[in-house]
Each structure stands twice: as C-alpha cells, then as structure tokens.
C-alpha cells in the first residue's frame, strides 16, 4: 500500500519539490518602483485638485505649492504613509496662473505643473 501511495499521480514526494532555499522570493522577482509617481488632476483646475501618488516605500509625505515666482503659497504635511497609492485633495493658489506642485516622500521627490483658472 505504501508503494501504491507514493507512486500515485496525485501525491507529490519530497524529491519532486523545488529547492526552496535557492528559489528567489516574490520581492526579488517583482522589482519595486525606484521613484515616486505623481499625477495631479484635473489639470487645469478651478481651485481644488486631486493628487494621486504611488509610493515605492513607506515615507513621511509633504506637499508644497509654489507660484511661478518661486513663492510658496500652500504647504501640506500628509504624515507618514505606507507604500502604495495615495489620493488626496489639495487646493492650489487662489489666483489664476501656473503653479508648481512639489511632493517630498522620504528620500524621493517629484514635481508637476498645475494650471489654475477662475
């Protein structure tokens, strides 16, 4: 009976298993993004806009909005966020014009232009 069980097609024996010690883990097979991906929409906007961020690793997240003269018009501290997608509403400048949205997340940073119309 033992011989029958070990040779049955539905039974996997130890010698048929892969070498788990030398098999790459899922983290080694799927590369993590090496930078922050950021999108601001709608763009142009009439004031409020949504900021969508893809974080490669957990980090302290801050957002600053600058006008074209380099003056900071808004600042948001979003706190410590886990890796993955983050969506948040932000308000750009109160006047129509071109703005720069800068995101800092740990060692990473990204920026995008934003047009505000009223």
PDB file of C-alpha atoms in Angstrom:
ATOM      1  CA  UNK A   1       0.000   0.000   0.000  1.00  0.00           C
ATOM      2  CA  UNK A   2       2.850   2.434   0.825  1.00  0.00           C
ATOM      3  CA  UNK A   3       4.400   1.841  -2.582  1.00  0.00           C
ATOM      4  CA  UNK A   4       0.992   2.477  -4.193  1.00  0.00           C
ATOM      5  CA  UNK A   5       0.516   5.800  -2.303  1.00  0.00           C
ATOM      6  CA  UNK A   6       3.998   7.180  -3.043  1.00  0.00           C
ATOM      7  CA  UNK A   7       3.697   6.377  -6.741  1.00  0.00           C
ATOM      8  CA  UNK A   8       0.174   7.740  -7.167  1.00  0.00           C
ATOM      9  CA  UNK A   9      -0.178  10.662  -9.620  1.00  0.00           C
ATOM     10  CA  UNK A  10      -1.869  12.917  -7.024  1.00  0.00           C
ATOM     11  CA  UNK A  11       0.935  12.557  -4.465  1.00  0.00           C
ATOM     12  CA  UNK A  12       3.977  14.826  -4.541  1.00  0.00           C
ATOM     13  CA  UNK A  13       7.038  13.422  -2.879  1.00  0.00           C
ATOM     14  CA  UNK A  14       9.926  15.392  -1.428  1.00  0.00           C
ATOM     15  CA  UNK A  15      12.228  14.661  -4.349  1.00  0.00           C
ATOM     16  CA  UNK A  16       9.685  16.325  -6.703  1.00  0.00           C
ATOM     17  CA  UNK A  17       9.610  19.625  -4.778  1.00  0.00           C
ATOM     18  CA  UNK A  18      11.727  22.599  -5.863  1.00  0.00           C
ATOM     19  CA  UNK A  19      14.774  23.658  -3.862  1.00  0.00           C
ATOM     20  CA  UNK A  20      13.142  26.348  -1.686  1.00  0.00           C
ATOM     21  CA  UNK A  21      16.474  27.579  -0.320  1.00  0.00           C
ATOM     22  CA  UNK A  22      17.676  28.651  -3.777  1.00  0.00           C
ATOM     23  CA  UNK A  23      14.348  29.903  -5.209  1.00  0.00           C
ATOM     24  CA  UNK A  24      14.068  33.710  -5.429  1.00  0.00           C
ATOM     25  CA  UNK A  25      11.389  35.217  -3.215  1.00  0.00           C
ATOM     26  CA  UNK A  26       8.498  37.300  -4.581  1.00  0.00           C
ATOM     27  CA  UNK A  27      10.319  40.504  -3.561  1.00  0.00           C
ATOM     28  CA  UNK A  28      13.296  39.501  -5.690  1.00  0.00           C
ATOM     29  CA  UNK A  29      11.109  38.655  -8.695  1.00  0.00           C
ATOM     30  CA  UNK A  30       8.957  41.818  -8.715  1.00  0.00           C
ATOM     31  CA  UNK A  31      11.063  44.980  -8.738  1.00  0.00           C
ATOM     32  CA  UNK A  32       9.771  47.846  -6.609  1.00  0.00           C
ATOM     33  CA  UNK A  33       9.452  51.259  -8.272  1.00  0.00           C
ATOM     34  CA  UNK A  34      12.588  53.293  -7.794  1.00  0.00           C
ATOM     35  CA  UNK A  35      10.830  56.666  -7.712  1.00  0.00           C
ATOM     36  CA  UNK A  36       7.611  58.367  -6.691  1.00  0.00           C
ATOM     37  CA  UNK A  37       4.925  58.526  -9.391  1.00  0.00           C
ATOM     38  CA  UNK A  38       2.677  61.580  -9.093  1.00  0.00           C
ATOM     39  CA  UNK A  39      -0.336  62.876 -11.014  1.00  0.00           C
ATOM     40  CA  UNK A  40      -2.468  65.994 -10.452  1.00  0.00           C
ATOM     41  CA  UNK A  41      -5.981  66.012 -11.916  1.00  0.00           C
ATOM     42  CA  UNK A  42      -7.983  67.731 -13.162  1.00  0.00           C
ATOM     43  CA  UNK A  43      -5.380  69.951 -14.723  1.00  0.00           C
ATOM     44  CA  UNK A  44      -6.285  72.770 -15.441  1.00  0.00           C
ATOM     45  CA  UNK A  45      -8.466  73.210 -12.383  1.00  0.00           C
ATOM     46  CA  UNK A  46     -10.584  75.891 -10.728  1.00  0.00           C
ATOM     47  CA  UNK A  47      -9.026  75.594  -7.282  1.00  0.00           C
ATOM     48  CA  UNK A  48      -9.279  72.128  -5.753  1.00  0.00           C
ATOM     49  CA  UNK A  49      -7.495  69.245  -7.404  1.00  0.00           C
ATOM     50  CA  UNK A  50      -6.701  65.631  -6.590  1.00  0.00           C
ATOM     51  CA  UNK A  51      -3.152  64.485  -6.038  1.00  0.00           C
ATOM     52  CA  UNK A  52      -2.514  60.812  -6.826  1.00  0.00           C
ATOM     53  CA  UNK A  53       0.812  59.419  -5.629  1.00  0.00           C
ATOM     54  CA  UNK A  54       2.375  55.968  -5.952  1.00  0.00           C
ATOM     55  CA  UNK A  55       4.885  55.484  -3.107  1.00  0.00           C
ATOM     56  CA  UNK A  56       7.600  52.834  -3.551  1.00  0.00           C
ATOM     57  CA  UNK A  57       8.110  52.527   0.216  1.00  0.00           C
ATOM     58  CA  UNK A  58       6.656  53.945   3.456  1.00  0.00           C
ATOM     59  CA  UNK A  59       7.649  57.575   3.994  1.00  0.00           C
ATOM     60  CA  UNK A  60       6.812  60.930   5.555  1.00  0.00           C
ATOM     61  CA  UNK A  61       4.882  62.807   2.827  1.00  0.00           C
ATOM     62  CA  UNK A  62       4.839  66.592   2.347  1.00  0.00           C
ATOM     63  CA  UNK A  63       3.359  68.664  -0.494  1.00  0.00           C
ATOM     64  CA  UNK A  64       4.283  72.254  -1.321  1.00  0.00           C
ATOM     65  CA  UNK A  65       2.741  74.503  -3.973  1.00  0.00           C
ATOM     66  CA  UNK A  66       4.755  77.362  -5.464  1.00  0.00           C
ATOM     67  CA  UNK A  67       3.787  80.167  -7.837  1.00  0.00           C
ATOM     68  CA  UNK A  68       5.912  80.971 -10.901  1.00  0.00           C
ATOM     69  CA  UNK A  69       7.974  83.469  -8.881  1.00  0.00           C
ATOM     70  CA  UNK A  70       9.056  80.698  -6.512  1.00  0.00           C
ATOM     71  CA  UNK A  71       6.921  81.804  -3.560  1.00  0.00           C
ATOM     72  CA  UNK A  72       5.374  79.010  -1.531  1.00  0.00           C
ATOM     73  CA  UNK A  73       1.602  79.534  -1.493  1.00  0.00           C
ATOM     74  CA  UNK A  74       0.493  76.299   0.219  1.00  0.00           C
ATOM     75  CA  UNK A  75       2.066  73.530   2.277  1.00  0.00           C
ATOM     76  CA  UNK A  76       0.543  70.226   3.360  1.00  0.00           C
ATOM     77  CA  UNK A  77       2.029  67.673   5.734  1.00  0.00           C
ATOM     78  CA  UNK A  78       0.276  64.402   4.936  1.00  0.00           C
ATOM     79  CA  UNK A  79       2.167  62.467   7.593  1.00  0.00           C
ATOM     80  CA  UNK A  80       3.721  59.029   7.480  1.00  0.00           C
ATOM     81  CA  UNK A  81       2.142  56.925   4.728  1.00  0.00           C
ATOM     82  CA  UNK A  82       2.611  53.297   3.765  1.00  0.00           C
ATOM     83  CA  UNK A  83       3.816  52.161   0.346  1.00  0.00           C
ATOM     84  CA  UNK A  84       1.213  52.076  -2.399  1.00  0.00           C
ATOM     85  CA  UNK A  85      -1.317  54.505  -3.798  1.00  0.00           C
ATOM     86  CA  UNK A  86      -2.278  57.704  -2.005  1.00  0.00           C
ATOM     87  CA  UNK A  87      -5.103  60.023  -3.150  1.00  0.00           C
ATOM     88  CA  UNK A  88      -5.760  63.378  -1.514  1.00  0.00           C
ATOM     89  CA  UNK A  89      -7.468  66.653  -2.394  1.00  0.00           C
ATOM     90  CA  UNK A  90      -5.386  69.797  -2.333  1.00  0.00           C
ATOM     91  CA  UNK A  91      -6.177  73.435  -3.015  1.00  0.00           C
ATOM     92  CA  UNK A  92      -3.844  75.260  -5.354  1.00  0.00           C
ATOM     93  CA  UNK A  93      -3.382  79.008  -5.418  1.00  0.00           C
ATOM     94  CA  UNK A  94      -6.292  81.413  -5.030  1.00  0.00           C
ATOM     95  CA  UNK A  95      -5.343  83.355  -8.171  1.00  0.00           C
ATOM     96  CA  UNK A  96      -5.377  82.120 -11.756  1.00  0.00           C
ATOM     97  CA  UNK A  97      -1.986  81.132 -13.047  1.00  0.00           C
ATOM     98  CA  UNK A  98       0.692  78.495 -13.290  1.00  0.00           C
ATOM     99  CA  UNK A  99       1.820  76.660 -10.138  1.00  0.00           C
ATOM    100  CA  UNK A 100       4.406  74.024  -9.314  1.00  0.00           C
ATOM    101  CA  UNK A 101       3.338  71.142  -7.050  1.00  0.00           C
ATOM    102  CA  UNK A 102       6.311  69.558  -5.272  1.00  0.00           C
ATOM    103  CA  UNK A 103       5.997  66.316  -3.352  1.00  0.00           C
ATOM    104  CA  UNK A 104       8.596  65.038  -0.899  1.00  0.00           C
ATOM    105  CA  UNK A 105       8.336  61.457   0.357  1.00  0.00           C
ATOM    106  CA  UNK A 106      11.360  60.369   2.363  1.00  0.00           C
ATOM    107  CA  UNK A 107      14.367  60.338   0.003  1.00  0.00           C
ATOM    108  CA  UNK A 108      12.148  60.734  -3.064  1.00  0.00           C
ATOM    109  CA  UNK A 109      10.720  63.872  -4.625  1.00  0.00           C
ATOM    110  CA  UNK A 110       8.570  64.716  -7.635  1.00  0.00           C
ATOM    111  CA  UNK A 111       7.048  67.824  -9.124  1.00  0.00           C
ATOM    112  CA  UNK A 112       4.391  68.760 -11.653  1.00  0.00           C
ATOM    113  CA  UNK A 113       2.978  71.960 -13.085  1.00  0.00           C
ATOM    114  CA  UNK A 114      -0.631  72.896 -12.365  1.00  0.00           C
ATOM    115  CA  UNK A 115      -2.776  75.463 -14.168  1.00  0.00           C
ATOM    116  CA  UNK A 116      -5.463  77.265 -12.109  1.00  0.00           C
ATOM    117  CA  UNK A 117      -8.288  79.150 -13.836  1.00  0.00           C
ATOM    118  CA  UNK A 118     -11.113  81.129 -12.199  1.00  0.00           C
TER     119      UNK A 118
END
